XYZ file of C-alpha atoms in Angstrom:
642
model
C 44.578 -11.244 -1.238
C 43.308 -14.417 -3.109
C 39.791 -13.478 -4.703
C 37.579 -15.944 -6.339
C 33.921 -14.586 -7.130
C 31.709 -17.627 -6.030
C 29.913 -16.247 -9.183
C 30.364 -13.372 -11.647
C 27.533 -10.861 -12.560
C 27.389 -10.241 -16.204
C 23.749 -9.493 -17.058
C 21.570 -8.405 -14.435
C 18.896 -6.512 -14.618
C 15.392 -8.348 -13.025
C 15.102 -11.893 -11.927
C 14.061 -13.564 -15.468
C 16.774 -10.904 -17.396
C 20.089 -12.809 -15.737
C 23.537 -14.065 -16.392
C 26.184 -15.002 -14.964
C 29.673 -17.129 -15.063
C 29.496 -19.819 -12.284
C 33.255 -20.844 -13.200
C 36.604 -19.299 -12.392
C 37.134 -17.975 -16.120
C 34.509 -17.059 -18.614
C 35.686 -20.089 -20.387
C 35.156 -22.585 -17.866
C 31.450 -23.602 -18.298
C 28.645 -22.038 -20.444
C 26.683 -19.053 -18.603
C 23.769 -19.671 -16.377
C 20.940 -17.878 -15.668
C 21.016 -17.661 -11.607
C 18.916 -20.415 -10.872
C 21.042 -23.095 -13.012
C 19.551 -22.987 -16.302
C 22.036 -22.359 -19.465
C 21.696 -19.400 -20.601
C 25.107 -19.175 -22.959
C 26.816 -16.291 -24.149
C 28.917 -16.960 -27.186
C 32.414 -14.405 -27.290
C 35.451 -14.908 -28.984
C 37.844 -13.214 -31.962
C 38.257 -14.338 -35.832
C 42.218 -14.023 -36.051
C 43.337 -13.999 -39.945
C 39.723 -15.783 -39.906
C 40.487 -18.512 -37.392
C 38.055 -18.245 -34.549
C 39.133 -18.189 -30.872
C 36.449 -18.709 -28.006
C 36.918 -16.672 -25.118
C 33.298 -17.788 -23.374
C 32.010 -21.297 -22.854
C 29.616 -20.902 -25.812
C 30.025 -25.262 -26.458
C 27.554 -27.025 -24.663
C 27.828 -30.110 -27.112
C 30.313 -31.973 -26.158
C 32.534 -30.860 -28.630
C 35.803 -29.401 -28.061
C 37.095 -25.964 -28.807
C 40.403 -25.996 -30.871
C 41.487 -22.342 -29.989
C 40.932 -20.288 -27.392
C 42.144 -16.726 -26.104
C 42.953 -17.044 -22.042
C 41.557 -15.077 -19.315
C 44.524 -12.873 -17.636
C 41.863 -11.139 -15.663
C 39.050 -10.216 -13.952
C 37.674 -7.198 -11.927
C 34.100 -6.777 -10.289
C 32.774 -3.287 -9.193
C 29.283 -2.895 -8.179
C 28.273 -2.180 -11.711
C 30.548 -3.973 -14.150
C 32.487 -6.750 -14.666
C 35.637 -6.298 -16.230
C 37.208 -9.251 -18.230
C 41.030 -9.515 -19.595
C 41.603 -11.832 -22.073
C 45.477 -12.888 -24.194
C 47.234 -14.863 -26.214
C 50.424 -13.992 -28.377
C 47.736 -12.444 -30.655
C 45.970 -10.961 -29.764
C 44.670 -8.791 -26.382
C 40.480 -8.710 -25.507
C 39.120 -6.130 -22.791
C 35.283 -7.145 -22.182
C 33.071 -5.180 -19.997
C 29.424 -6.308 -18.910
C 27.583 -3.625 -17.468
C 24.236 -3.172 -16.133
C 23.483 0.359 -15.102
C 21.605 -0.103 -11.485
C 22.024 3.288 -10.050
C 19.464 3.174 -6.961
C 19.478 7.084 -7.347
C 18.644 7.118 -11.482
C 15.684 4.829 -11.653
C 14.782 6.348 -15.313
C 18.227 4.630 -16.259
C 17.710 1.899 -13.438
C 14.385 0.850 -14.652
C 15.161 0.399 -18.125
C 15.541 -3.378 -19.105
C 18.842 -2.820 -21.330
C 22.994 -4.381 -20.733
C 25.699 -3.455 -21.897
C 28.636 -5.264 -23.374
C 32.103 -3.116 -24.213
C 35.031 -4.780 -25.890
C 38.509 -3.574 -27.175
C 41.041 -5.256 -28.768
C 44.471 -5.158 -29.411
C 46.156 -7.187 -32.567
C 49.992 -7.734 -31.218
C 51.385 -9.045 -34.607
C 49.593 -6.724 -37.189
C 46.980 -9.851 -37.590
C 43.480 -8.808 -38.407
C 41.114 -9.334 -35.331
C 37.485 -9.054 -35.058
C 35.404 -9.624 -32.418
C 32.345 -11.494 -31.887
C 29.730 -11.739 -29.787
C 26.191 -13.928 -29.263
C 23.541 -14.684 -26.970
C 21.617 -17.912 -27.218
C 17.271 -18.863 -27.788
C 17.568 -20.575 -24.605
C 17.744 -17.503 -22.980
C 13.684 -16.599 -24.062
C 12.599 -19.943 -23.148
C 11.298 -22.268 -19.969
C 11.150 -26.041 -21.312
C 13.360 -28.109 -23.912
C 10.483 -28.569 -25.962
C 9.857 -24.809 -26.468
C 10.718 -22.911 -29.613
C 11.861 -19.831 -30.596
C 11.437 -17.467 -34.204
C 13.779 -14.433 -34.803
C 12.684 -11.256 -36.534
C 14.750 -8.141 -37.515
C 13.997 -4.500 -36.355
C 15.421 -1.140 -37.430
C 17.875 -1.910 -34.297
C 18.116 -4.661 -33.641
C 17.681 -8.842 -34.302
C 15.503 -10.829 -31.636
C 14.345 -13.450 -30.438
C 11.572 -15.061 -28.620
C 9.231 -18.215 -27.679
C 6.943 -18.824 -30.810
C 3.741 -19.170 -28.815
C 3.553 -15.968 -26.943
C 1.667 -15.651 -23.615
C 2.773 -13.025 -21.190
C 2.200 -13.580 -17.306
C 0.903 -17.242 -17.868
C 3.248 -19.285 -15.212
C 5.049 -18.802 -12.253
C 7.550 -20.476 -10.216
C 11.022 -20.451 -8.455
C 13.998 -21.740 -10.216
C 12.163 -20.882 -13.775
C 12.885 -18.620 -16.835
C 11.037 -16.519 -18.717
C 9.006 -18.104 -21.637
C 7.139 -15.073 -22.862
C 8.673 -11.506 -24.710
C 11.514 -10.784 -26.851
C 15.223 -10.661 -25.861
C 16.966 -8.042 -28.520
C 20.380 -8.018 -29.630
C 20.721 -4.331 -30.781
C 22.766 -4.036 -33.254
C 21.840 -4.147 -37.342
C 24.532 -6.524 -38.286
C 23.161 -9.242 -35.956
C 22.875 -12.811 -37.681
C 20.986 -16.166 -36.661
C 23.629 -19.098 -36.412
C 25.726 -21.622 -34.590
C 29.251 -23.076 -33.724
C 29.713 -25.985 -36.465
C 31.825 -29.189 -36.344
C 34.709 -26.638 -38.158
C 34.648 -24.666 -35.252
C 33.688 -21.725 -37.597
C 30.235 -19.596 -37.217
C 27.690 -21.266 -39.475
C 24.967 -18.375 -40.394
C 21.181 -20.117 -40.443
C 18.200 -18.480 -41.645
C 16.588 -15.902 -39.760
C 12.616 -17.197 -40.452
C 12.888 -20.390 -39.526
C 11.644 -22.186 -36.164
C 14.350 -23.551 -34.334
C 14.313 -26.005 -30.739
C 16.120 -23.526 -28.675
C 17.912 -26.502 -27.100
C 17.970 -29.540 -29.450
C 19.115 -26.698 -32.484
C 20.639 -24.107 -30.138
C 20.671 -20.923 -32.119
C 22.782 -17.749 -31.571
C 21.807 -14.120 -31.829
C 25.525 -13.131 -32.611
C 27.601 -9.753 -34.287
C 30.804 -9.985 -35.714
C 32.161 -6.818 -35.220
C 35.709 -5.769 -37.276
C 35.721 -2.273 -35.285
C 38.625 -2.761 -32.723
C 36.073 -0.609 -29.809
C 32.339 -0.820 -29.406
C 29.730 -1.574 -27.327
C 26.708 -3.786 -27.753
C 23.077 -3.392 -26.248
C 21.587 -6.221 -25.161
C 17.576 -5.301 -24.019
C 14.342 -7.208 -22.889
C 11.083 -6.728 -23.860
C 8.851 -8.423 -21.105
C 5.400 -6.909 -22.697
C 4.344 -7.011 -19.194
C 6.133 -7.594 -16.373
C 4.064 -8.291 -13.391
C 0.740 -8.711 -12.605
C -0.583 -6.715 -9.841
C -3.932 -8.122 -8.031
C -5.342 -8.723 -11.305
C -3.845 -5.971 -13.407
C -0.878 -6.555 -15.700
C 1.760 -4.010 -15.277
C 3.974 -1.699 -17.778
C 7.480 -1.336 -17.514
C 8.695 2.410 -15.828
C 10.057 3.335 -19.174
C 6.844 3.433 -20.462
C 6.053 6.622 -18.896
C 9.337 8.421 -20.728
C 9.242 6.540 -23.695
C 5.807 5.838 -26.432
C 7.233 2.299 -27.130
C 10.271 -0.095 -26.305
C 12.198 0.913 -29.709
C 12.495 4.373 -28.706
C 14.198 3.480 -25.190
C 16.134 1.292 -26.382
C 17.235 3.539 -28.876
C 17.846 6.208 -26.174
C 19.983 3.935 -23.802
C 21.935 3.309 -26.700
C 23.003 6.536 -27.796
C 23.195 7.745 -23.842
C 25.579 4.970 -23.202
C 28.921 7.137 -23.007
C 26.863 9.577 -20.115
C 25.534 6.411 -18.398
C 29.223 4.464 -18.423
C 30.306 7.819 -16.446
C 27.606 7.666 -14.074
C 28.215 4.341 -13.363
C 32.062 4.799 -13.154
C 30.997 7.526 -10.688
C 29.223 5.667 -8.306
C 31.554 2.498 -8.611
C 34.283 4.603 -7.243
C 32.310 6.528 -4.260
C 30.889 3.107 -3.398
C 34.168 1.495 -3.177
C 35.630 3.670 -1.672
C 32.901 4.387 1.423
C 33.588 -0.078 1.802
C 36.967 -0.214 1.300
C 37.326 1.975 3.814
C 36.292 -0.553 6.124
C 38.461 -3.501 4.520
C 39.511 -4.536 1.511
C 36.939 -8.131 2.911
C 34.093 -5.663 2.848
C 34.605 -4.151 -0.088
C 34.849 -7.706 -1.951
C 31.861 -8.547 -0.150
C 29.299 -5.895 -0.723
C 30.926 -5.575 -4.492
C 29.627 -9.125 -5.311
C 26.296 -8.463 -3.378
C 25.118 -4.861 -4.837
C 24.001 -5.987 -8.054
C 21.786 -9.331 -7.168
C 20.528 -7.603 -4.264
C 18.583 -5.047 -6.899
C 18.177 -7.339 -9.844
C 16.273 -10.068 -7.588
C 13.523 -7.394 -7.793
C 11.518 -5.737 -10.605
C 10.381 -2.194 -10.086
C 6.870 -0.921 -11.689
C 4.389 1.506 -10.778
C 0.768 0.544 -9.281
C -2.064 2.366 -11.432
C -2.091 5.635 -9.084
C 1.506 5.974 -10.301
C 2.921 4.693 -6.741
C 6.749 3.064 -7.107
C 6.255 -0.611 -6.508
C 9.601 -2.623 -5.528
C 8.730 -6.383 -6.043
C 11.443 -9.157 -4.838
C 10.943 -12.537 -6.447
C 12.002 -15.155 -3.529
C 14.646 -16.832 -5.410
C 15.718 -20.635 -4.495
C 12.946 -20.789 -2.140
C 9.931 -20.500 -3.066
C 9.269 -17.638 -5.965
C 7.102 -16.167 -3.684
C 7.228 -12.216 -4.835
C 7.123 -9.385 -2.341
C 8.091 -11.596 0.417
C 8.270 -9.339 3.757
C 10.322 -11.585 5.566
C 12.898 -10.899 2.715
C 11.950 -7.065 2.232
C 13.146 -6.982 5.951
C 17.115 -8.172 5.656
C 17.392 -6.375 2.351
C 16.641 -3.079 3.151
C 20.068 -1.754 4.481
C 21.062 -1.228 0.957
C 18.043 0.724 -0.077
C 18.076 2.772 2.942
C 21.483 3.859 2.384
C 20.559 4.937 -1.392
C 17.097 5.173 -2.037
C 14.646 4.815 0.972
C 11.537 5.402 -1.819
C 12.343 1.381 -2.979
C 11.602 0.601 0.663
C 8.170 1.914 0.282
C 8.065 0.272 -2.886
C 8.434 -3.287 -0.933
C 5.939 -2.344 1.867
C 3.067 -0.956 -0.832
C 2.201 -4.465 -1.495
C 1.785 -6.036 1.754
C -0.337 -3.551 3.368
C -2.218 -3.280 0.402
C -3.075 -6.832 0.459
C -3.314 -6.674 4.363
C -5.915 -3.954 3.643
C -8.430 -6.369 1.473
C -11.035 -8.234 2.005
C -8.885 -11.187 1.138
C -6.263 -11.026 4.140
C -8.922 -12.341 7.143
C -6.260 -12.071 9.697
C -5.049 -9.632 12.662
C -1.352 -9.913 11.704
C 0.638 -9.060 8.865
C 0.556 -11.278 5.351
C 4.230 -12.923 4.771
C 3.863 -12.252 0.572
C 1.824 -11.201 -2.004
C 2.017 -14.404 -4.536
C 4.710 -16.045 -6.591
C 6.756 -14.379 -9.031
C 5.510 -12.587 -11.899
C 2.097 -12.912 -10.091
C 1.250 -10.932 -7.507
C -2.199 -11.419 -6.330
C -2.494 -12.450 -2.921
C -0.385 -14.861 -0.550
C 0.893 -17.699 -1.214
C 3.114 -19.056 1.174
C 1.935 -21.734 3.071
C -1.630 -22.154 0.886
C -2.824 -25.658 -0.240
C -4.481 -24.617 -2.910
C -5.712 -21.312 -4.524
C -6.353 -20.528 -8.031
C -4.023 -17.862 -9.090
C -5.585 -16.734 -12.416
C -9.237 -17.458 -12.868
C -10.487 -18.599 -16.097
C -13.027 -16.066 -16.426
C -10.323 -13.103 -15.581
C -7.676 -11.748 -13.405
C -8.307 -11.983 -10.219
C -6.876 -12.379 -6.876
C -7.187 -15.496 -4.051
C -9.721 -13.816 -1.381
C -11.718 -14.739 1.548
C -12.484 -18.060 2.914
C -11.062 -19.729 -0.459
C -7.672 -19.296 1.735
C -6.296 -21.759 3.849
C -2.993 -21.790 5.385
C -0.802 -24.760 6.941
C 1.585 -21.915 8.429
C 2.118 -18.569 8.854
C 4.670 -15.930 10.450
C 2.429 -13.899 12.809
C 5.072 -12.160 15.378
C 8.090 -12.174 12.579
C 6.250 -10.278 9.915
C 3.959 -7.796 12.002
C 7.937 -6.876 13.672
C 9.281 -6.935 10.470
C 6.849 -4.325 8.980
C 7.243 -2.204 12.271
C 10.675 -1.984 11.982
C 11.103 -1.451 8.785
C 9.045 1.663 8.396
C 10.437 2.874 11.228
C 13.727 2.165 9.758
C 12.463 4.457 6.487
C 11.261 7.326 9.061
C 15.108 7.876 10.260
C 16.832 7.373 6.689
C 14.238 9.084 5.191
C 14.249 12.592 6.784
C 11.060 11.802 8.782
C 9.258 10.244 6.371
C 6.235 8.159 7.688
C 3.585 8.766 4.767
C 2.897 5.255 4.637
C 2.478 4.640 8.396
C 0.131 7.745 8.729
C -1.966 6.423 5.511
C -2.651 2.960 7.382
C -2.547 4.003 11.406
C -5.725 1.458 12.595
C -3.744 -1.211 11.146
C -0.077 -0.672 11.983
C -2.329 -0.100 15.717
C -4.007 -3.119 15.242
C 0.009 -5.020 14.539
C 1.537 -3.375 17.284
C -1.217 -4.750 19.615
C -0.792 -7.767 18.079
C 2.965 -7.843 19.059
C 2.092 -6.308 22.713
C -0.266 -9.296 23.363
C 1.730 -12.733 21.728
C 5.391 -11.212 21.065
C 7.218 -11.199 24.158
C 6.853 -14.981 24.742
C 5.648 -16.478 21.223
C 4.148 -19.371 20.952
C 5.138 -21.872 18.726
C 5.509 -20.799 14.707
C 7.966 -19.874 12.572
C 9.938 -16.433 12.307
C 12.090 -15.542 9.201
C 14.756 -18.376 9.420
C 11.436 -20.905 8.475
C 13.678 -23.334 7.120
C 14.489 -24.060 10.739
C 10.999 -25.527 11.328
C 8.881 -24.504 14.316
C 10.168 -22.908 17.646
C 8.401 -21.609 20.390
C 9.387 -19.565 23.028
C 11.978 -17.725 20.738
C 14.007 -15.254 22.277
C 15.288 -13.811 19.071
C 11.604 -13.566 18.130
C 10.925 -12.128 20.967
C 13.669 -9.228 20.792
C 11.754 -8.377 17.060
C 8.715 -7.926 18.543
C 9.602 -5.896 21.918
C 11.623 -3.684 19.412
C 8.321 -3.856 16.997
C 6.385 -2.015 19.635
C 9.525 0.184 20.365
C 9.195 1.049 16.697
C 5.397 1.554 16.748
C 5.790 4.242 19.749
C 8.051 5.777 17.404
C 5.749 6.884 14.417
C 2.969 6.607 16.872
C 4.198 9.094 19.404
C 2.169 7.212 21.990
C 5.045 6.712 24.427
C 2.505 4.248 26.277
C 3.514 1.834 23.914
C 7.570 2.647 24.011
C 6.496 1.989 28.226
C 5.741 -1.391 27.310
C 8.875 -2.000 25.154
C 11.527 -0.629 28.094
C 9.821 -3.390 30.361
C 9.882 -6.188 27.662
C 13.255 -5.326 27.107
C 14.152 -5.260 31.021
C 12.065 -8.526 31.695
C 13.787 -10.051 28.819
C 17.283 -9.784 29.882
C 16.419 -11.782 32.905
C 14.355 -14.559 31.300
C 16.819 -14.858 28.045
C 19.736 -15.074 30.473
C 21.497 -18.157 29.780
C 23.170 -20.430 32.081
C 26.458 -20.173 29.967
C 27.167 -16.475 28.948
C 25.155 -14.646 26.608
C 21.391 -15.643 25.881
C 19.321 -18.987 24.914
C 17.942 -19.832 21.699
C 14.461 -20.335 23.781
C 13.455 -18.726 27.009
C 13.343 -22.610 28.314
C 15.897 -23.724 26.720
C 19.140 -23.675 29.510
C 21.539 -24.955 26.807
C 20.589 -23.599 23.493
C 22.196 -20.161 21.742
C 21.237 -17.900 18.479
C 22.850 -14.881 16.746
C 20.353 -12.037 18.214
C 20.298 -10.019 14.812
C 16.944 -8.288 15.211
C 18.916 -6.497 17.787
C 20.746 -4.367 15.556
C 17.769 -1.747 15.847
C 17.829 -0.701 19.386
C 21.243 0.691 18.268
C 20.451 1.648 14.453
C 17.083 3.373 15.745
C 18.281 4.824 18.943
C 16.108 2.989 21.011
C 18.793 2.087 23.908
C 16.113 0.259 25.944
C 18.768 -3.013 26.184
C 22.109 -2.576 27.992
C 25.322 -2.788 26.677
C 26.225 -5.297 28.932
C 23.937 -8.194 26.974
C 25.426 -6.956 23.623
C 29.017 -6.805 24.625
C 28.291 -10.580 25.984
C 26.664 -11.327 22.870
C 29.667 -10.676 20.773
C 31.851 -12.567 23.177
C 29.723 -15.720 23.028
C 29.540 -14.971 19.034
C 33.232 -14.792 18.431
C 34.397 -18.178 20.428
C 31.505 -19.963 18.217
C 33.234 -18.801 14.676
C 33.699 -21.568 12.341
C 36.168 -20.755 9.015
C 33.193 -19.799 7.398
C 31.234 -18.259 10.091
C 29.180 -17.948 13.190
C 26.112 -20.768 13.166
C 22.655 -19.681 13.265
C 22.393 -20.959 16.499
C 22.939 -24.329 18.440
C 20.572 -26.448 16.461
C 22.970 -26.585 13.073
C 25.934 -25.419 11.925
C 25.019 -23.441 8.888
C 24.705 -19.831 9.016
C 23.009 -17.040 7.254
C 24.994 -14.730 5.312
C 22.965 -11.387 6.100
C 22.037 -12.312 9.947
C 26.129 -12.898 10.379
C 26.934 -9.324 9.138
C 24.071 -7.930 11.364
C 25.114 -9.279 14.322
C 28.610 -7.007 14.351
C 26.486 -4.018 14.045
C 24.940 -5.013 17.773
C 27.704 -3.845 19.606
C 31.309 -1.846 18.303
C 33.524 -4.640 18.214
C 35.984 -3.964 15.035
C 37.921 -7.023 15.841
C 34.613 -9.272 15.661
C 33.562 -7.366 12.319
C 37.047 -8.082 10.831
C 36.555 -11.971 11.289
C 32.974 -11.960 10.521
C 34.356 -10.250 6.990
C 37.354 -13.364 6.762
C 34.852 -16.001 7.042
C 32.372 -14.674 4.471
C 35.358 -14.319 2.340
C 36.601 -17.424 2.725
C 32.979 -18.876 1.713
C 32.970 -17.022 -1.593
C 36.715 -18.534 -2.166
C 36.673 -21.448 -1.275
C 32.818 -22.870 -1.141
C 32.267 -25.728 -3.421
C 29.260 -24.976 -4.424
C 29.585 -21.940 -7.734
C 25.903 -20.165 -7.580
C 25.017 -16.747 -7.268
C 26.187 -15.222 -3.982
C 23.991 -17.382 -1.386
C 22.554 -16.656 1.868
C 22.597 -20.067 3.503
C 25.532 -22.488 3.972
C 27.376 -24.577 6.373
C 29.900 -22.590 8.601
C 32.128 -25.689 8.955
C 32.992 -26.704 4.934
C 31.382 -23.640 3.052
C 28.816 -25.789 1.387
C 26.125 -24.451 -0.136
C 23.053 -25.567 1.834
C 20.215 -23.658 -0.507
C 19.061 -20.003 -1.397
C 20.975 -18.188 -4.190
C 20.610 -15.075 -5.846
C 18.391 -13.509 -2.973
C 18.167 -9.910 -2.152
C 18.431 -10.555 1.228
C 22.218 -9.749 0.637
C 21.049 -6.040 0.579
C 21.722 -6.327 4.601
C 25.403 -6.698 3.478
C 25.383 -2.848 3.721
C 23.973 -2.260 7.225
C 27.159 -1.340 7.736
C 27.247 1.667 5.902
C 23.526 3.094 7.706
């Protein structure tokens, strides 16, 4: 089967700490960080002294004179696994970023790995070499960066430092240190002789206009380099910057660094491990699914960071990426979570901490649930929708509050469903856990009321899919909030409540009945159709209060609509959403529908246009790529493993 990664993971770790090769060989273009920026990696060999590129590393204009081809490439959920050749000489490159959801002392640490070998074919001497580029610490063009040597390691960061002083969407990180770990490491560039020009380590250089290298030469013929960032702080939390997790192992960032490095034989075993259980659980289900979930498992965790609050409680922060940089976004905590579920239900927790926490302040002044908790690295109160709020006082941290708030638009049904669902999602893949519901019971009572009153027949407002504007009457909105209340009976045990779900859910097959077969897009709308994702849940859940009947007829009306790339949304556009189309062939056993649902995603990652982290949203009828990359959202990728 033809296989070309729409992108190719090499460094992820968090949403500012991330690489990747938008190109069908390493060599094709310089790296990217996922939302477009350069971010270049330099790699290539010396042979008898002549260097050969393998990466991209020119972004000059000039021309490379020799290069070493890529014969191959292999993605598992952890590692990307590079071939390169020439009558030379033979390169095996590994990138590898240890995410194992069940190890978050190695998960949480923000350190990469890079493992070469080489093979001389003709007794020539070979060494290899490997850099990272300033850009890679910086935001702007005009920003510059100083290098300083450690017992470990060279590094590199912005001159002025100022930790946690911007946020945004498609930005990078202008604040910390990014550490190439190794004590050989050198400051320099690719000159006009195509040769590696060393420059002097204190000096200020324009990371763009100079473009200086952290790079190794390396003469063993095996290694492995360490590549780690040091954020200083990470996230701030309703006023209060945040430590990274390792901080509670280690006293300071040398010594875990230090540690990965020397652990890194034990960790490339874990990681082996889990690569082969994990393929082998979604290969059994197609060598499409496999492919697919592969490219998704590693940008569905590094789109979040994970730090502790100050009680010590696990905090699982997604940055909204390509959207809006909103961070802790519900309405993306809620397509994400299959993933998490299947491996680590705490993260889910982690994602809900913030929202009710917020939802429990003074600030939040309404009777439904908030849609985020700020923008990326901020977190200190909603910001989706506002006008205007000050993030960051001048006098102090603190967080937007009170009547200073004032909204254009909001998500009332979608999120209050969404938060419903999802912990009772975490209950059943959790063995019974429901701490989090019993801490907060008045307000999960005060949601599901919410839902009872408005949900069945919403007015008009937005639900998750927001980029589709406005809709009211919303059956598929609907379905999320009779199966909110379902959910709320649930942890509640107050079967009044699962009483008023079974007759939502009988009414609701009558008055989403459409005209053609299966249901509308709007309960007055005769003509109009949608996929019915939120569905999945009455089967995942064991709720059973909707027949078979309207699911099988779903999946009928679903598979005559499928595009080469997909089933639309719904009737108003042809574009699709990647993690909605896998959820809707977990409504009803169809292995026929799941096996073309699989083809068309895979023939989007082939043969889309568009090279960017593995998106959410694109046109079902060319593959384009219509916006949203490098979401977790692709987490829901997995709910067919739960």
């Amino acid at each position: 089967m033809r296989y070309r990664p729409v992108a190719v993971p090499l460094v992820t770790v968090d949403p500012f700490f991330s690489i990747w090769s938008c190109d069908d060989a390493l060599s094709g273009g310089p790296t990217e960080h996922w939302s477009g920026n350069l971010c270049p990696i330099l790699a290539g060999v010396y042979v008898d002294d002549v260097f050969r590129a393998i990466s991209a590393f020119d972004t000059c204009g000039k021309s490379v004179r020799r290069r070493v081809y890529q014969t191959g490439l292999e993605i598992t959920p952890t590692a990307t696994h590079y071939t390169f050749e020439d009558e030379d000489v033979k390169v095996k490159l590994t990138f590898r970023t240890p995410l194992l959801l069940d190890r978050l002392d190695i998960m949480t640490r923000p350190v990469s790995y890079v493992e070469y070998e080489l093979e001389s074919k003709r007794g020539a001497e070979v060494r290899f070499v490997f850099g990272v580029s300033g850009r890679a610490c910086v935001d702007s063009r005009t920003q510059s960066v100083s290098f300083k040597r450690t017992d470990f390691s060279l590094c590199c960061g912005n001159v002025c430092q100022s930790p946690l002083t911007q946020s945004g969407d498609c930005v990078m990180i202008d604040w910390g240190y990014l550490h190439l770990c190794d004590n050989s490491a050198k400051v320099g560039y690719i000159n006009e002789r195509q040769s590696l020009e060393v420059l002097p380590i204190n000096n200020v250089y324009n990371a763009f206009k100079d473009d200086p290298y952290m790079f190794v030469v390396k003469s063993e013929q095996k290694g492995v380099l360490t590549l780690a960032y040091d954020e200083i702080y990470p996230i701030e939390y309703f006023g209060t910057p945040l430590k990274e997790c390792y901080t509670e192992q280690f006293d300071s960032f040398d010594a875990m660094v230090k540690t990965a490095m020397a652990e890194y034989e034990e960790i490339k075993q874990l990681c082996d491990k889990f690569d082969a259980e994990l393929t082998a659980l979604t290969m059994a289900k197609g060598e499409n699914y496999e492919k697919i979930t592969t490219l998704a498992y590693r940008q569905a965790i590094a789109a979040h960071k994970l730090v502790k609050d100050t009680e010590g409680n696990i905090l699982f922060l997604s940055k909204e990426d390509d959207s809006n940089g909103c961070i802790g976004t519900l309405d993306v905590t809620y397509p994400s979570i299959p993933l998490f579920l299947k491996y680590n239900p705490e993260l889910v927790n982690g994602m809900l901490r913030p929202i009710i926490k917020y939802a429990q302040s003074d600030a939040w002044e309404y009777d439904f649930t908030p849609h985020d908790v700020g923008q990326y690295p901020l977190a200190n109160g909603q910001v989706y929708g506002l006008r205007s709020v000050d993030l960051r006082g001048r006098s102090g941290y603190r967080y937007a509050g009170g009547s200073t708030l004032k909204y254009e638009k909001q998500m009332p049904v979608e999120e209050a469903g969404n938060m419903l669902l999802c912990l009772a999602a975490l209950k059943k893949y959790n063995n019974g856990d429901q701490s989090l519901f019993d801490a907060n019971r008045e307000l999960m009572k005060q949601w599901a009321d919410y839902l009872v009153k408005y949900g069945y027949d919403p007015e008009n407002q937005l639900c998750t899919d927001d980029f589709a504007g406005h809709l009211a009457r919303n059956c598929n909105l609907s379905l999320k909030a009779i199966l909110g209340i379902a959910a709320y009976a649930d942890l509640s045990g107050d079967a009044s409540y699962m009483a008023i779900a079974k007759e939502y859910a009988k009414n609701w097959e009558v008055d989403a009945k459409a005209d053609h077969e299966g249901t509308r897009l709007t309960f007055d709308g005769a003509d109009g159709w949608s996929l019915k994702y939120n569905m999945v849940w009455d089967n995942l859940l064991g709720y059973g209060i909707f027949s078979d009947a309207v699911k099988k007829n779903e999946i009928k009306v679903y598979s005559a609509k499928l595009n080469r790339y997909g089933v639309p949304l719904d009737s108003r556009s042809d574009y699709t959403k990647i993690d909605w189309l896998m959820w809707s062939t977990r409504i009803y056993d169809d292995e026929a529908y799941f096996e073309k649902v699989c083809e068309s995603i895979m023939n989007m990652i082939n043969e889309t246009p568009d090279r960017v982290p593995l998106t959410d949203w694109y046109f079902t009828s060319t593959a384009a790529f219509r916006a949203f990359r490098n979401r977790s959202v692709v987490g829901g990728l997995f709910i067919n493993l739960i």
